[in-house]
Amino acid sequence: MKPINEIYPLLTTPKKVVITTHQKPDPDAMGSSLGLYHFLKSLGHTVTVISPTNWPGFLNWMPGCDLVIDFEYKREKALEELNAAEWIFCLDFNTLSRTKNLAPFIAARPAVKILIDHHQQPEEAAFDYGDSNTIKSSTSEMVYDFIVNSGYQDRLSLEIAECLYAGLIGDTGSFRFPSASAHVHSMVADLKSHGLNHTIVHENIYDNYLENRLRFIGMVLLHRMEIMYEYNTALIAITKKDLLRFDIKTGDTEGLVNYPLSIKGIRMAAIVIDRDEERKWSFRSKGHVDVNTFARKYFDGGGHFNAAGGKSIESLEKTVEKFKQVLSENTLQLQ
Ligand code: 5GP
Ligand code: MN
């Protein structure tokens, strides 16, 4: 993987570009993709954003979101764009498998592949150029750096600012995680100078749910959360029946894993959701508890030191059993 700055001189010639991100995009995945989309369009490139799957409704306000192609919904159109692309930007994921069923099509294309990502241990061989930086708060911060370092800072616009700000607040927990550096705050100051109304972005993302989601959270905290004080760990397991009962959609479970971390002494929180094709795990931790390694080792996943995800093809009961068993192997880390 060659350094990303070798791309800057090539930005002057218009290209056919596809931008893609991980399945079930979150605010950072969608925000960084659309921020880059508006930037490249302003330079005269032909740009399409393809998402491997659908996304939460609370991202629909983002400028350009209505033009994003959902690969599962408009497969032919997506493949047509992918086949025509000279450049494929891969944002906010470290391995192609994070693009789910889109992965083999990206891998097969001869197009130049460019990675911009902040996850640990990227699959570097899959990309021609890239910027992989685990110190960075978010891929949105990295897209901002890309724009500034390319020499086209004058292209920053309100649209770009709104998209990138959404990614920043998503991945920094609204500036509370250690990754919210001085650079992140100076970036926000710059985005504000482009007219960003940060209050509206927060409202669009966090105050845009339906009543059923709040009722669902109430039920989950009362009946589905198990606290294991001996391991300083909390576990939430959600059944298919729960999802159906409360009509839970993509994005409605976002952030749920963080609730148990507000309990004094809890250092790790895990949630597993019984999705159709797999049992999807999310892990969050505080301080020295490394959930990236944990997710990688036991649940076919990965991510960041304090926030990671994984999956299992076993039943909900089996995968919960495994979680409890492997906790006992990690007691030292959890003290
Ligand atoms: P979340 O729990 O919000 O889905 O994901 C937390 C972090 O871990 C995100 O940065 C996400 O990209 C990453 N992640 C989630 N699931 C997986 C997975 O199955 N594999 C890998 N490698 N990373 C994941
Ligand atoms: Mn991210």
Short mmCIF file of C-alpha atoms and ligand atoms in Angstrom, two decimals:
data_model
loop_
_atom_site.label_atom_id
_atom_site.label_comp_id
_atom_site.label_asym_id
_atom_site.label_seq_id
_atom_site.Cartn_x
_atom_site.Cartn_y
_atom_site.Cartn_z
CA MET A 1 0.00 0.00 0.00
CA LYS A 2 1.56 3.27 -1.15
CA PRO A 3 1.10 6.47 0.92
CA ILE A 4 -2.02 8.46 0.22
CA ASN A 5 -0.14 11.67 -0.60
CA GLU A 6 0.84 10.08 -3.93
CA ILE A 7 -2.83 10.42 -4.89
CA TYR A 8 -2.90 14.23 -4.50
CA PRO A 9 -1.24 15.11 -7.86
CA LEU A 10 -3.66 12.72 -9.61
CA LEU A 11 -6.72 14.60 -8.32
CA THR A 12 -6.42 17.16 -11.12
CA THR A 13 -7.57 14.71 -13.82
CA PRO A 14 -11.31 13.85 -13.68
CA LYS A 15 -11.91 10.19 -12.84
CA LYS A 16 -14.82 7.80 -12.42
CA VAL A 17 -14.85 7.16 -8.70
CA VAL A 18 -16.74 4.79 -6.42
CA ILE A 19 -16.68 5.31 -2.67
CA THR A 20 -17.69 2.43 -0.45
CA THR A 21 -17.75 1.69 3.26
CA HIS A 22 -18.60 -1.07 5.73
CA GLN A 23 -21.95 -2.85 5.90
CA LYS A 24 -24.65 -1.21 8.01
CA PRO A 25 -22.87 2.17 7.86
CA ASP A 26 -22.76 4.25 11.04
CA PRO A 27 -22.41 8.07 11.18
CA ASP A 28 -18.64 7.89 10.58
CA ALA A 29 -18.91 5.47 7.65
CA MET A 30 -21.64 7.48 5.93
CA GLY A 31 -20.31 10.90 6.97
CA SER A 32 -16.77 10.24 5.74
CA SER A 33 -18.06 8.73 2.48
CA LEU A 34 -20.39 11.64 1.74
CA GLY A 35 -17.81 14.22 2.86
CA LEU A 36 -15.34 12.75 0.38
CA TYR A 37 -18.12 12.51 -2.23
CA HIS A 38 -18.82 16.26 -2.11
CA PHE A 39 -15.09 17.06 -2.14
CA LEU A 40 -14.30 14.90 -5.19
CA LYS A 41 -17.39 16.20 -7.02
CA SER A 42 -16.19 19.76 -6.46
CA LEU A 43 -12.97 18.80 -8.29
CA GLY A 44 -14.92 17.55 -11.32
CA HIS A 45 -14.81 13.80 -10.71
CA THR A 46 -17.80 11.55 -11.39
CA VAL A 47 -18.57 10.01 -8.02
CA THR A 48 -20.93 7.32 -6.71
CA VAL A 49 -21.26 6.12 -3.12
CA ILE A 50 -22.20 2.44 -2.73
CA SER A 51 -23.22 1.02 0.63
CA PRO A 52 -23.00 -2.79 0.97
CA THR A 53 -26.33 -2.80 2.86
CA ASN A 54 -29.04 -0.47 4.10
CA TRP A 55 -28.35 2.10 6.81
CA PRO A 56 -30.16 3.65 9.79
CA GLY A 57 -32.87 6.17 8.93
CA PHE A 58 -31.19 8.77 11.18
CA LEU A 59 -28.53 9.22 8.47
CA ASN A 60 -30.99 10.15 5.71
CA TRP A 61 -30.69 13.91 6.39
CA MET A 62 -27.06 13.94 5.25
CA PRO A 63 -26.53 15.91 2.05
CA GLY A 64 -26.17 13.38 -0.77
CA CYS A 65 -27.55 10.41 1.21
CA ASP A 66 -30.49 10.11 -1.20
CA LEU A 67 -27.99 9.31 -3.98
CA VAL A 68 -26.22 6.48 -2.14
CA ILE A 69 -26.78 3.09 -3.78
CA ASP A 70 -27.72 0.21 -1.48
CA PHE A 71 -25.97 -2.83 -3.02
CA GLU A 72 -28.53 -5.27 -1.61
CA TYR A 73 -31.41 -3.25 -3.02
CA LYS A 74 -29.97 -2.06 -6.37
CA ARG A 75 -27.36 -4.67 -7.12
CA GLU A 76 -27.17 -4.20 -10.90
CA LYS A 77 -26.82 -0.44 -10.73
CA ALA A 78 -24.13 -0.81 -8.05
CA LEU A 79 -22.16 -3.32 -10.11
CA GLU A 80 -22.44 -1.15 -13.20
CA GLU A 81 -20.87 1.76 -11.30
CA LEU A 82 -18.25 -0.48 -9.74
CA ASN A 83 -17.27 -1.92 -13.12
CA ALA A 84 -16.88 1.56 -14.63
CA ALA A 85 -14.82 2.90 -11.70
CA GLU A 86 -11.18 3.84 -12.19
CA TRP A 87 -10.76 4.51 -8.47
CA ILE A 88 -12.45 2.76 -5.55
CA PHE A 89 -12.15 4.54 -2.20
CA CYS A 90 -12.63 2.19 0.76
CA LEU A 91 -13.60 4.11 3.87
CA ASP A 92 -13.87 3.17 7.54
CA PHE A 93 -13.02 -0.54 7.30
CA ASN A 94 -9.81 -2.53 7.58
CA THR A 95 -10.67 -5.71 5.71
CA LEU A 96 -12.70 -6.16 2.54
CA SER A 97 -14.93 -8.71 4.28
CA ARG A 98 -16.51 -5.77 6.15
CA THR A 99 -18.27 -4.93 2.86
CA LYS A 100 -20.12 -8.26 3.13
CA ASN A 101 -21.39 -9.49 -0.25
CA LEU A 102 -19.75 -6.60 -2.10
CA ALA A 103 -16.25 -7.81 -1.12
CA PRO A 104 -15.59 -10.30 -3.97
CA PHE A 105 -16.67 -7.70 -6.56
CA ILE A 106 -14.31 -5.05 -5.17
CA ALA A 107 -11.47 -7.57 -4.98
CA ALA A 108 -12.02 -8.63 -8.60
CA ARG A 109 -11.94 -5.11 -10.05
CA PRO A 110 -8.68 -3.82 -11.57
CA ALA A 111 -9.49 -0.27 -10.40
CA VAL A 112 -7.04 1.57 -8.13
CA LYS A 113 -8.11 0.90 -4.53
CA ILE A 114 -7.54 3.56 -1.90
CA LEU A 115 -8.01 2.93 1.81
CA ILE A 116 -8.80 5.64 4.35
CA ASP A 117 -9.36 4.05 7.75
CA HIS A 118 -8.60 4.13 11.48
CA HIS A 119 -9.12 0.48 12.49
CA GLN A 120 -6.35 -1.78 13.75
CA GLN A 121 -4.43 -4.27 11.61
CA PRO A 122 -5.61 -3.36 8.09
CA GLU A 123 -5.42 -5.87 5.25
CA GLU A 124 -2.83 -3.71 3.44
CA ALA A 125 -2.32 -6.09 0.50
CA ALA A 126 -5.88 -5.44 -0.70
CA PHE A 127 -5.22 -1.73 -1.38
CA ASP A 128 -2.95 0.19 -3.78
CA TYR A 129 -2.83 3.44 -1.79
CA GLY A 130 -3.92 4.22 1.68
CA ASP A 131 -3.92 6.03 4.93
CA SER A 132 -4.39 3.73 7.91
CA ASN A 133 -4.02 5.54 11.21
CA THR A 134 -5.35 4.04 14.43
CA ILE A 135 -4.59 7.22 16.37
CA LYS A 136 -7.29 9.06 14.44
CA SER A 137 -10.68 9.56 16.07
CA SER A 138 -12.63 8.76 12.96
CA THR A 139 -12.42 8.27 9.23
CA SER A 140 -14.20 11.62 8.96
CA GLU A 141 -11.19 13.28 10.61
CA MET A 142 -8.96 11.50 8.08
CA VAL A 143 -11.08 12.72 5.14
CA TYR A 144 -10.71 16.25 6.53
CA ASP A 145 -6.92 15.73 6.64
CA PHE A 146 -7.05 14.36 3.07
CA ILE A 147 -8.83 17.49 1.87
CA VAL A 148 -6.48 19.87 3.72
CA ASN A 149 -3.27 18.01 2.82
CA SER A 150 -4.26 17.71 -0.84
CA GLY A 151 -3.99 21.50 -1.12
CA TYR A 152 -7.69 21.97 -1.89
CA GLN A 153 -8.80 23.25 1.51
CA ASP A 154 -10.74 25.95 -0.33
CA ARG A 155 -13.21 23.23 -1.41
CA LEU A 156 -14.45 22.71 2.16
CA SER A 157 -18.15 23.52 2.18
CA LEU A 158 -21.11 23.47 4.55
CA GLU A 159 -22.24 20.13 3.04
CA ILE A 160 -18.83 18.58 3.71
CA ALA A 161 -18.75 20.09 7.21
CA GLU A 162 -22.14 18.56 8.13
CA CYS A 163 -21.16 15.10 6.92
CA LEU A 164 -17.74 15.09 8.62
CA TYR A 165 -19.09 16.52 11.87
CA ALA A 166 -21.62 13.67 12.05
CA GLY A 167 -18.79 11.17 11.76
CA LEU A 168 -16.77 12.94 14.43
CA ILE A 169 -19.54 12.93 17.03
CA GLY A 170 -20.42 9.32 16.21
CA ASP A 171 -16.93 7.94 16.73
CA THR A 172 -15.82 10.17 19.63
CA GLY A 173 -19.04 9.68 21.64
CA SER A 174 -19.67 13.41 21.18
CA PHE A 175 -16.04 14.27 22.08
CA ARG A 176 -15.78 12.21 25.27
CA PHE A 177 -13.43 9.41 24.13
CA PRO A 178 -9.64 9.86 24.42
CA SER A 179 -9.42 10.08 20.61
CA ALA A 180 -11.01 13.57 20.69
CA SER A 181 -7.63 15.28 20.31
CA ALA A 182 -6.69 18.95 20.05
CA HIS A 183 -6.61 18.40 16.28
CA VAL A 184 -10.21 17.15 16.36
CA HIS A 185 -11.30 20.28 18.22
CA SER A 186 -9.46 22.58 15.82
CA MET A 187 -11.10 20.72 12.94
CA VAL A 188 -14.49 21.47 14.52
CA ALA A 189 -13.54 25.15 14.75
CA ASP A 190 -12.76 25.09 11.02
CA LEU A 191 -16.06 23.32 10.22
CA LYS A 192 -17.90 25.94 12.29
CA SER A 193 -16.26 28.67 10.21
CA HIS A 194 -17.96 27.08 7.18
CA GLY A 195 -21.40 27.64 8.73
CA LEU A 196 -21.84 24.31 10.54
CA ASN A 197 -24.83 24.27 12.91
CA HIS A 198 -23.66 21.52 15.26
CA THR A 199 -26.89 21.49 17.31
CA ILE A 200 -28.93 20.51 14.27
CA VAL A 201 -26.54 17.67 13.42
CA HIS A 202 -26.83 16.29 16.99
CA GLU A 203 -30.62 16.51 16.83
CA ASN A 204 -30.75 14.84 13.42
CA ILE A 205 -28.77 11.87 14.70
CA TYR A 206 -29.79 11.46 18.33
CA ASP A 207 -33.32 12.90 18.55
CA ASN A 208 -34.81 11.21 15.54
CA TYR A 209 -36.06 7.86 16.86
CA LEU A 210 -39.57 6.51 17.22
CA GLU A 211 -41.24 5.83 20.57
CA ASN A 212 -40.85 2.06 20.19
CA ARG A 213 -37.06 2.34 20.40
CA LEU A 214 -37.17 4.00 23.81
CA ARG A 215 -39.66 1.40 25.09
CA PHE A 216 -37.36 -1.30 23.73
CA ILE A 217 -34.37 0.16 25.62
CA GLY A 218 -36.45 0.17 28.81
CA MET A 219 -37.29 -3.50 28.38
CA VAL A 220 -33.68 -4.40 27.53
CA LEU A 221 -32.18 -2.66 30.58
CA LEU A 222 -34.78 -4.26 32.85
CA HIS A 223 -34.85 -7.80 31.48
CA ARG A 224 -31.92 -8.45 29.13
CA MET A 225 -28.93 -6.94 30.92
CA GLU A 226 -26.80 -9.21 33.09
CA ILE A 227 -24.13 -7.71 35.32
CA MET A 228 -21.18 -9.91 36.22
CA TYR A 229 -19.45 -7.94 38.95
CA GLU A 230 -16.84 -10.66 39.40
CA TYR A 231 -15.59 -9.81 35.89
CA ASN A 232 -16.53 -6.09 35.91
CA THR A 233 -18.53 -6.96 32.83
CA ALA A 234 -22.08 -6.49 31.56
CA LEU A 235 -23.82 -8.56 28.92
CA ILE A 236 -26.96 -7.82 26.94
CA ALA A 237 -28.46 -10.57 24.77
CA ILE A 238 -31.33 -9.71 22.44
CA THR A 239 -33.51 -12.35 20.84
CA LYS A 240 -35.22 -12.31 17.45
CA LYS A 241 -38.54 -12.19 19.27
CA ASP A 242 -37.49 -8.95 21.04
CA LEU A 243 -36.62 -7.35 17.69
CA LEU A 244 -40.00 -8.34 16.23
CA ARG A 245 -42.01 -7.31 19.31
CA PHE A 246 -40.65 -3.74 19.23
CA ASP A 247 -40.34 -3.51 15.43
CA ILE A 248 -36.61 -2.81 15.75
CA LYS A 249 -34.95 -1.54 12.56
CA THR A 250 -31.36 -0.99 11.44
CA GLY A 251 -29.80 1.61 13.74
CA ASP A 252 -32.30 1.24 16.59
CA THR A 253 -29.81 -0.82 18.62
CA GLU A 254 -26.94 1.63 17.99
CA GLY A 255 -25.47 2.91 21.25
CA LEU A 256 -27.28 0.37 23.46
CA VAL A 257 -23.99 -1.31 24.34
CA ASN A 258 -22.78 1.89 26.03
CA TYR A 259 -25.47 1.98 28.74
CA PRO A 260 -23.90 -0.60 31.11
CA LEU A 261 -20.57 1.28 31.03
CA SER A 262 -22.22 4.01 33.09
CA ILE A 263 -22.37 1.58 36.04
CA LYS A 264 -19.54 2.21 38.47
CA GLY A 265 -16.82 -0.41 38.16
CA ILE A 266 -17.96 -1.90 34.85
CA ARG A 267 -15.00 -2.08 32.47
CA MET A 268 -16.45 -4.10 29.61
CA ALA A 269 -19.90 -4.17 28.04
CA ALA A 270 -21.03 -6.63 25.41
CA ILE A 271 -24.22 -6.92 23.41
CA VAL A 272 -25.21 -9.76 21.13
CA ILE A 273 -28.15 -9.51 18.76
CA ASP A 274 -29.78 -12.48 17.09
CA ARG A 275 -29.78 -11.28 13.48
CA ASP A 276 -31.09 -13.45 10.64
CA GLU A 277 -27.78 -14.64 9.23
CA GLU A 278 -25.56 -14.35 12.32
CA ARG A 279 -25.29 -13.42 15.97
CA LYS A 280 -23.76 -9.93 15.90
CA TRP A 281 -21.55 -8.88 18.82
CA SER A 282 -20.52 -5.38 19.92
CA PHE A 283 -17.95 -4.79 22.63
CA ARG A 284 -17.06 -1.60 24.48
CA SER A 285 -14.55 -1.07 27.25
CA LYS A 286 -12.89 1.50 29.44
CA GLY A 287 -9.18 2.00 30.08
CA HIS A 288 -6.79 -0.89 29.55
CA VAL A 289 -9.34 -3.57 28.54
CA ASP A 290 -8.53 -4.46 24.92
CA VAL A 291 -11.75 -5.49 23.19
CA ASN A 292 -10.14 -5.47 19.73
CA THR A 293 -7.99 -8.47 20.67
CA PHE A 294 -10.92 -10.08 22.51
CA ALA A 295 -13.23 -9.76 19.48
CA ARG A 296 -10.51 -11.01 17.15
CA LYS A 297 -9.60 -13.99 19.31
CA TYR A 298 -13.05 -15.29 20.18
CA PHE A 299 -15.68 -13.76 17.90
CA ASP A 300 -14.22 -13.47 14.40
CA GLY A 301 -14.10 -9.68 14.64
CA GLY A 302 -11.99 -6.69 15.53
CA GLY A 303 -12.14 -2.90 15.55
CA HIS A 304 -10.51 -0.55 18.04
CA PHE A 305 -8.96 -0.99 21.49
CA ASN A 306 -12.07 0.23 23.34
CA ALA A 307 -14.77 -0.50 20.71
CA ALA A 308 -14.99 -3.61 18.59
CA GLY A 309 -17.45 -5.99 17.02
CA GLY A 310 -17.67 -9.61 16.00
CA LYS A 311 -19.99 -12.36 14.93
CA SER A 312 -20.93 -15.99 15.45
CA ILE A 313 -22.88 -18.52 13.42
CA GLU A 314 -23.77 -20.48 16.56
CA SER A 315 -27.16 -20.11 18.27
CA LEU A 316 -27.72 -17.20 20.66
CA GLU A 317 -27.55 -19.56 23.65
CA LYS A 318 -24.30 -21.16 22.45
CA THR A 319 -22.52 -17.89 21.70
CA VAL A 320 -23.61 -16.40 25.07
CA GLU A 321 -22.28 -19.55 26.77
CA LYS A 322 -18.98 -19.13 24.97
CA PHE A 323 -18.77 -15.48 26.02
CA LYS A 324 -19.20 -16.38 29.67
CA GLN A 325 -16.65 -19.14 29.39
CA VAL A 326 -13.97 -16.96 27.76
CA LEU A 327 -14.53 -14.23 30.36
CA SER A 328 -13.01 -16.53 32.96
CA GLU A 329 -9.88 -16.80 30.77
CA ASN A 330 -9.54 -13.00 30.81
CA THR A 331 -10.08 -12.21 34.46
CA LEU A 332 -6.72 -10.49 34.91
CA GLN A 333 -7.38 -8.08 32.07
CA LEU A 334 -10.78 -7.25 33.51
CA GLN A 335 -9.56 -6.30 37.00
P1 5GP B 1 -20.02 -1.66 16.39
O1 5GP B 1 -20.03 -2.38 17.69
O2 5GP B 1 -20.43 -0.22 16.55
O3 5GP B 1 -20.74 -2.38 15.31
O4 5GP B 1 -18.50 -1.62 15.93
C1 5GP B 1 -17.48 -1.17 16.76
C2 5GP B 1 -16.21 -1.09 15.96
O5 5GP B 1 -15.76 -2.40 15.59
C3 5GP B 1 -16.40 -0.34 14.65
O6 5GP B 1 -15.26 0.43 14.43
C4 5GP B 1 -16.57 -1.42 13.61
O7 5GP B 1 -16.11 -1.01 12.37
C5 5GP B 1 -15.76 -2.59 14.19
N1 5GP B 1 -16.42 -3.87 13.89
C6 5GP B 1 -17.70 -4.20 14.15
N2 5GP B 1 -17.97 -5.48 13.78
C7 5GP B 1 -16.82 -5.97 13.26
C8 5GP B 1 -16.47 -7.24 12.69
O8 5GP B 1 -17.26 -8.18 12.58
N3 5GP B 1 -15.18 -7.35 12.24
C9 5GP B 1 -14.26 -6.34 12.36
N4 5GP B 1 -13.03 -6.54 11.89
N5 5GP B 1 -14.57 -5.14 12.88
C10 5GP B 1 -15.83 -4.94 13.34
MN MN B 2 -15.06 4.93 12.16
#
